[in-house]
Amino acid sequence: MATIPTLGAERTPGRTASRAEARELLGKATYDLLVIGGGILGTATAWTAAQAGLKVAMVDAGDFAGATSSASSKLVHGGLRYLQTGAVKLVAENHKERRALATDVAPHLVNPLTFFVPVYKGGPHSAPKLGAGVFLYSALSAFRDGMGRVSTAAHAAQQVPALRTEGLRSVAVYGDHQMNDSRVAVMTVRAAVEAGAVVLNHAEVTGLRFTGGRVSGAELRDRLDGSEFGVSARLVLNATGPWVDHLRRMEDAGAAPSIRLSKGAHVVVKRRTPWRAALTIPIDKYRVSFAIPWEDHVLLGTTDEEYTGDPMDVRATEADVDQILDEAGHAIRDEHLDRDLITYTFAGLRVLPGGPGDTAAAKRETVVTEGRGGMLSVAGGKWTTYRHIGRTVLEKLKGVPGTGLAEDMSPFPATVPLPGVGAPNAVAHRLLVDREPGSRMEPLVAKHLAGHYGTLSFDIARLIADDPALGDPIHEDGPDVWAQVAYAADNEWAYTVDDVLRRRTTMTVRGLDTPEVRQQVESFLAKRQK
């Protein structure tokens, strides 16, 4: 274990205000828009509204993307299974957004990935049917990721040695993308701040402000130091995900439930062999499970079942783990699914429109409603289309009477890149060659930084140049270094150990957040934030 670095260097200049400064900014002005909730929907809307020239505030009771928005399947995809329901237009729209993220908005964070759909003897789908499906799927993306096709079992086993080959007839092949959802969220928050938004995480809404019967802001409590403050706004957007009805009842105690929740659990396992492609594993005629190479591990899942408990208590249960491993076993050999290989399990909650029926069949759509006090509530959504969702919500905001927001909005560019945009390979190369004489960065660390920060990696490299101890690994078995902790504290609103280990680095995913590491990070943050 590396020794925790000294902290003699001054705080790195950054664009983020301190918590005290942020509270002061939030409390002394009336904002055009207050966004409550910093997940997919909240960050997308805050970023879009700030680009349109609105004065925007955004708060979250926990960390940005601290709940479901960092518990996704890490995919940016068109949705192959949607073709079964005839949703061709939806898939085409998803592909359009996926291409924009992968090529213009976040090529440093969104990576292409080949998927195999194994066809087994007696399986739920035939090779001709799947071949036609993946061809149509790739056609809807204008063949930007190659042509969907059927390939041989031998080719698939070469690319994924863990693949079960007994009874394997062939595989359907198609292309999609993956990303680190936590990093995309942090970069989007940073983009919103650069566009003028004021943000604060770990700030819980304790009540709403009303003026003339209309919601005009919120009362908040800083969950880190207990201080209380308020924010006034012309319009309040409730983007609290699984807690959306809780906030609606603050506006109107008699508000009827508007959503239902579906739990999706995942399991992360160490990989015994290389994975050069992901697996989309048919479970029955409608359901699939994924096995995705991710952060040097394999991500398995997901489940889909109704959840009625407290959103704070959601987790992957033993039954979830059993189900995920069993379903993965349809296509992965047993020795690659040993429970001793598990490094991390997690679960998130999909927010679905209220109504009867199976959650697996419920529409994955974004719903915007207006409450009795004029507060807008938005629920649903996915990472692939999060920019489109932000624009859709902004159009709704323009139509709210009595706010005058439409007159104050300016046109904004159709495509704005996230901070750090750049080609990861080129960034990694520069990290290795453009360094101070006598200094050295491990190639794996350079690749890791480039794929999670893009050109912002050079800011981290400068931290290491100023204090070489910050280049030490947080844990010897992983690529994350102490400079990332310093950068997270100074520039990325990381205040707690989980903020750092689970959402600003890959430590938790890799099973490296040991008690010793947690204690060291806690000590580091305490000194850094003095």
mmCIF file with all atom_site columns, N, CA and C in Angstrom, residues 295-297 441-449 452-453 464 470-484 505-507 510 512:
data_model
loop_
_atom_site.group_PDB
_atom_site.id
_atom_site.type_symbol
_atom_site.label_atom_id
_atom_site.label_alt_id
_atom_site.label_comp_id
_atom_site.label_asym_id
_atom_site.label_entity_id
_atom_site.label_seq_id
_atom_site.pdbx_PDB_ins_code
_atom_site.Cartn_x
_atom_site.Cartn_y
_atom_site.Cartn_z
_atom_site.occupancy
_atom_site.B_iso_or_equiv
_atom_site.pdbx_formal_charge
_atom_site.auth_seq_id
_atom_site.auth_comp_id
_atom_site.auth_asym_id
_atom_site.auth_atom_id
_atom_site.pdbx_PDB_model_num
ATOM 1   N N  . GLU A 1 295 ? -13.723 -1.795 -17.203 1.00 0.00 ? 295 GLU A N  1
ATOM 2   C CA . GLU A 1 295 ? -12.714 -1.452 -16.202 1.00 0.00 ? 295 GLU A CA 1
ATOM 3   C C  . GLU A 1 295 ? -11.882 -2.684 -15.803 1.00 0.00 ? 295 GLU A C  1
ATOM 4   N N  . ASP A 1 296 ? -11.430 -3.423 -16.818 1.00 0.00 ? 296 ASP A N  1
ATOM 5   C CA . ASP A 1 296 ? -10.590 -4.612 -16.605 1.00 0.00 ? 296 ASP A CA 1
ATOM 6   C C  . ASP A 1 296 ? -11.324 -5.739 -15.884 1.00 0.00 ? 296 ASP A C  1
ATOM 7   N N  . HIS A 1 297 ? -12.623 -5.640 -15.769 1.00 0.00 ? 297 HIS A N  1
ATOM 8   C CA . HIS A 1 297 ? -13.458 -6.663 -15.155 1.00 0.00 ? 297 HIS A CA 1
ATOM 9   C C  . HIS A 1 297 ? -14.581 -7.017 -16.131 1.00 0.00 ? 297 HIS A C  1
ATOM 10  N N  . MET A 1 441 ? 5.602   8.097  -15.866 1.00 0.00 ? 441 MET A N  1
ATOM 11  C CA . MET A 1 441 ? 4.228   7.664  -15.622 1.00 0.00 ? 441 MET A CA 1
ATOM 12  C C  . MET A 1 441 ? 4.056   6.278  -16.227 1.00 0.00 ? 441 MET A C  1
ATOM 13  N N  . GLU A 1 442 ? 3.466   5.378  -15.469 1.00 0.00 ? 442 GLU A N  1
ATOM 14  C CA . GLU A 1 442 ? 3.223   4.032  -15.963 1.00 0.00 ? 442 GLU A CA 1
ATOM 15  C C  . GLU A 1 442 ? 2.268   4.081  -17.162 1.00 0.00 ? 442 GLU A C  1
ATOM 16  N N  . PRO A 1 443 ? 2.531   3.320  -18.219 1.00 0.00 ? 443 PRO A N  1
ATOM 17  C CA . PRO A 1 443 ? 1.633   3.306  -19.382 1.00 0.00 ? 443 PRO A CA 1
ATOM 18  C C  . PRO A 1 443 ? 0.180   2.981  -19.020 1.00 0.00 ? 443 PRO A C  1
ATOM 19  N N  . LEU A 1 444 ? -0.041  2.053  -18.078 1.00 0.00 ? 444 LEU A N  1
ATOM 20  C CA . LEU A 1 444 ? -1.411  1.721  -17.684 1.00 0.00 ? 444 LEU A CA 1
ATOM 21  C C  . LEU A 1 444 ? -2.097  2.893  -17.009 1.00 0.00 ? 444 LEU A C  1
ATOM 22  N N  . VAL A 1 445 ? -1.345  3.674  -16.228 1.00 0.00 ? 445 VAL A N  1
ATOM 23  C CA . VAL A 1 445 ? -1.912  4.856  -15.579 1.00 0.00 ? 445 VAL A CA 1
ATOM 24  C C  . VAL A 1 445 ? -2.259  5.911  -16.633 1.00 0.00 ? 445 VAL A C  1
ATOM 25  N N  . ALA A 1 446 ? -1.359  6.117  -17.599 1.00 0.00 ? 446 ALA A N  1
ATOM 26  C CA . ALA A 1 446 ? -1.619  7.089  -18.653 1.00 0.00 ? 446 ALA A CA 1
ATOM 27  C C  . ALA A 1 446 ? -2.872  6.716  -19.442 1.00 0.00 ? 446 ALA A C  1
ATOM 28  N N  . LYS A 1 447 ? -2.999  5.443  -19.792 1.00 0.00 ? 447 LYS A N  1
ATOM 29  C CA . LYS A 1 447 ? -4.185  4.983  -20.517 1.00 0.00 ? 447 LYS A CA 1
ATOM 30  C C  . LYS A 1 447 ? -5.443  5.169  -19.673 1.00 0.00 ? 447 LYS A C  1
ATOM 31  N N  . HIS A 1 448 ? -5.343  4.856  -18.386 1.00 0.00 ? 448 HIS A N  1
ATOM 32  C CA . HIS A 1 448 ? -6.479  4.986  -17.476 1.00 0.00 ? 448 HIS A CA 1
ATOM 33  C C  . HIS A 1 448 ? -6.935  6.445  -17.365 1.00 0.00 ? 448 HIS A C  1
ATOM 34  N N  . LEU A 1 449 ? -5.995  7.358  -17.164 1.00 0.00 ? 449 LEU A N  1
ATOM 35  C CA . LEU A 1 449 ? -6.346  8.773  -17.032 1.00 0.00 ? 449 LEU A CA 1
ATOM 36  C C  . LEU A 1 449 ? -6.955  9.301  -18.324 1.00 0.00 ? 449 LEU A C  1
ATOM 37  N N  . HIS A 1 452 ? -10.593 8.418  -18.811 1.00 0.00 ? 452 HIS A N  1
ATOM 38  C CA . HIS A 1 452 ? -11.564 8.872  -17.819 1.00 0.00 ? 452 HIS A CA 1
ATOM 39  C C  . HIS A 1 452 ? -11.629 10.397 -17.686 1.00 0.00 ? 452 HIS A C  1
ATOM 40  N N  . TYR A 1 453 ? -10.606 11.084 -18.196 1.00 0.00 ? 453 TYR A N  1
ATOM 41  C CA . TYR A 1 453 ? -10.557 12.544 -18.076 1.00 0.00 ? 453 TYR A CA 1
ATOM 42  C C  . TYR A 1 453 ? -10.299 13.236 -19.412 1.00 0.00 ? 453 TYR A C  1
ATOM 43  N N  . ILE A 1 464 ? 0.923   15.832 -10.377 1.00 0.00 ? 464 ILE A N  1
ATOM 44  C CA . ILE A 1 464 ? 1.962   14.850 -10.091 1.00 0.00 ? 464 ILE A CA 1
ATOM 45  C C  . ILE A 1 464 ? 3.349   15.470 -10.257 1.00 0.00 ? 464 ILE A C  1
ATOM 46  N N  . LEU A 1 470 ? 1.881   12.197 -5.452  1.00 0.00 ? 470 LEU A N  1
ATOM 47  C CA . LEU A 1 470 ? 0.511   12.069 -5.947  1.00 0.00 ? 470 LEU A CA 1
ATOM 48  C C  . LEU A 1 470 ? 0.425   11.114 -7.129  1.00 0.00 ? 470 LEU A C  1
ATOM 49  N N  . GLY A 1 471 ? 1.552   10.721 -7.671  1.00 0.00 ? 471 GLY A N  1
ATOM 50  C CA . GLY A 1 471 ? 1.557   9.737  -8.742  1.00 0.00 ? 471 GLY A CA 1
ATOM 51  C C  . GLY A 1 471 ? 1.534   8.309  -8.250  1.00 0.00 ? 471 GLY A C  1
ATOM 52  N N  . ASP A 1 472 ? 1.614   8.115  -6.933  1.00 0.00 ? 472 ASP A N  1
ATOM 53  C CA . ASP A 1 472 ? 1.564   6.767  -6.367  1.00 0.00 ? 472 ASP A CA 1
ATOM 54  C C  . ASP A 1 472 ? 0.163   6.185  -6.507  1.00 0.00 ? 472 ASP A C  1
ATOM 55  N N  . PRO A 1 473 ? 0.049   4.871  -6.697  1.00 0.00 ? 473 PRO A N  1
ATOM 56  C CA . PRO A 1 473 ? -1.277  4.250  -6.772  1.00 0.00 ? 473 PRO A CA 1
ATOM 57  C C  . PRO A 1 473 ? -1.982  4.295  -5.425  1.00 0.00 ? 473 PRO A C  1
ATOM 58  N N  . ILE A 1 474 ? -3.293  4.450  -5.457  1.00 0.00 ? 474 ILE A N  1
ATOM 59  C CA . ILE A 1 474 ? -4.068  4.399  -4.215  1.00 0.00 ? 474 ILE A CA 1
ATOM 60  C C  . ILE A 1 474 ? -3.996  2.982  -3.648  1.00 0.00 ? 474 ILE A C  1
ATOM 61  N N  . HIS A 1 475 ? -4.030  1.999  -4.532  1.00 0.00 ? 475 HIS A N  1
ATOM 62  C CA . HIS A 1 475 ? -3.838  0.597  -4.167  1.00 0.00 ? 475 HIS A CA 1
ATOM 63  C C  . HIS A 1 475 ? -2.959  -0.021 -5.245  1.00 0.00 ? 475 HIS A C  1
ATOM 64  N N  . GLU A 1 476 ? -2.028  -0.828 -4.860  1.00 0.00 ? 476 GLU A N  1
ATOM 65  C CA . GLU A 1 476 ? -1.045  -1.366 -5.804  1.00 0.00 ? 476 GLU A CA 1
ATOM 66  C C  . GLU A 1 476 ? -1.656  -2.210 -6.900  1.00 0.00 ? 476 GLU A C  1
ATOM 67  N N  . ASP A 1 477 ? -2.881  -2.695 -6.716  1.00 0.00 ? 477 ASP A N  1
ATOM 68  C CA . ASP A 1 477 ? -3.508  -3.564 -7.708  1.00 0.00 ? 477 ASP A CA 1
ATOM 69  C C  . ASP A 1 477 ? -4.383  -2.818 -8.708  1.00 0.00 ? 477 ASP A C  1
ATOM 70  N N  . GLY A 1 478 ? -4.413  -1.488 -8.636  1.00 0.00 ? 478 GLY A N  1
ATOM 71  C CA . GLY A 1 478 ? -5.261  -0.725 -9.545  1.00 0.00 ? 478 GLY A CA 1
ATOM 72  C C  . GLY A 1 478 ? -4.534  0.451  -10.152 1.00 0.00 ? 478 GLY A C  1
ATOM 73  N N  . PRO A 1 479 ? -5.085  1.060  -11.229 1.00 0.00 ? 479 PRO A N  1
ATOM 74  C CA . PRO A 1 479 ? -4.433  2.168  -11.931 1.00 0.00 ? 479 PRO A CA 1
ATOM 75  C C  . PRO A 1 479 ? -4.739  3.553  -11.353 1.00 0.00 ? 479 PRO A C  1
ATOM 76  N N  . ASP A 1 480 ? -5.693  3.658  -10.433 1.00 0.00 ? 480 ASP A N  1
ATOM 77  C CA . ASP A 1 480 ? -6.034  4.970  -9.866  1.00 0.00 ? 480 ASP A CA 1
ATOM 78  C C  . ASP A 1 480 ? -4.903  5.482  -8.992  1.00 0.00 ? 480 ASP A C  1
ATOM 79  N N  . VAL A 1 481 ? -4.592  6.783  -9.106  1.00 0.00 ? 481 VAL A N  1
ATOM 80  C CA . VAL A 1 481 ? -3.493  7.382  -8.353  1.00 0.00 ? 481 VAL A CA 1
ATOM 81  C C  . VAL A 1 481 ? -4.031  8.487  -7.445  1.00 0.00 ? 481 VAL A C  1
ATOM 82  N N  . TRP A 1 482 ? -3.182  8.877  -6.475  1.00 0.00 ? 482 TRP A N  1
ATOM 83  C CA . TRP A 1 482 ? -3.604  9.864  -5.480  1.00 0.00 ? 482 TRP A CA 1
ATOM 84  C C  . TRP A 1 482 ? -3.919  11.233 -6.088  1.00 0.00 ? 482 TRP A C  1
ATOM 85  N N  . ALA A 1 483 ? -3.312  11.554 -7.217  1.00 0.00 ? 483 ALA A N  1
ATOM 86  C CA . ALA A 1 483 ? -3.621  12.825 -7.863  1.00 0.00 ? 483 ALA A CA 1
ATOM 87  C C  . ALA A 1 483 ? -5.090  12.906 -8.260  1.00 0.00 ? 483 ALA A C  1
ATOM 88  N N  . GLN A 1 484 ? -5.711  11.762 -8.541  1.00 0.00 ? 484 GLN A N  1
ATOM 89  C CA . GLN A 1 484 ? -7.133  11.758 -8.862  1.00 0.00 ? 484 GLN A CA 1
ATOM 90  C C  . GLN A 1 484 ? -7.969  12.152 -7.646  1.00 0.00 ? 484 GLN A C  1
ATOM 91  N N  . THR A 1 505 ? -13.345 7.580  -9.081  1.00 0.00 ? 505 THR A N  1
ATOM 92  C CA . THR A 1 505 ? -12.315 6.617  -9.467  1.00 0.00 ? 505 THR A CA 1
ATOM 93  C C  . THR A 1 505 ? -12.972 5.261  -9.686  1.00 0.00 ? 505 THR A C  1
ATOM 94  N N  . THR A 1 506 ? -12.150 4.245  -9.960  1.00 0.00 ? 506 THR A N  1
ATOM 95  C CA . THR A 1 506 ? -12.685 2.899  -10.190 1.00 0.00 ? 506 THR A CA 1
ATOM 96  C C  . THR A 1 506 ? -12.361 1.961  -9.034  1.00 0.00 ? 506 THR A C  1
ATOM 97  N N  . MET A 1 507 ? -12.018 2.506  -7.885  1.00 0.00 ? 507 MET A N  1
ATOM 98  C CA . MET A 1 507 ? -11.559 1.688  -6.761  1.00 0.00 ? 507 MET A CA 1
ATOM 99  C C  . MET A 1 507 ? -12.610 0.698  -6.280  1.00 0.00 ? 507 MET A C  1
ATOM 100 N N  . ARG A 1 510 ? -13.354 -2.265 -8.624  1.00 0.00 ? 510 ARG A N  1
ATOM 101 C CA . ARG A 1 510 ? -12.284 -3.252 -8.649  1.00 0.00 ? 510 ARG A CA 1
ATOM 102 C C  . ARG A 1 510 ? -12.158 -4.010 -7.327  1.00 0.00 ? 510 ARG A C  1
ATOM 103 N N  . LEU A 1 512 ? -11.217 -2.701 -4.493  1.00 0.00 ? 512 LEU A N  1
ATOM 104 C CA . LEU A 1 512 ? -10.000 -2.228 -3.836  1.00 0.00 ? 512 LEU A CA 1
ATOM 105 C C  . LEU A 1 512 ? -10.272 -1.187 -2.752  1.00 0.00 ? 512 LEU A C  1
#
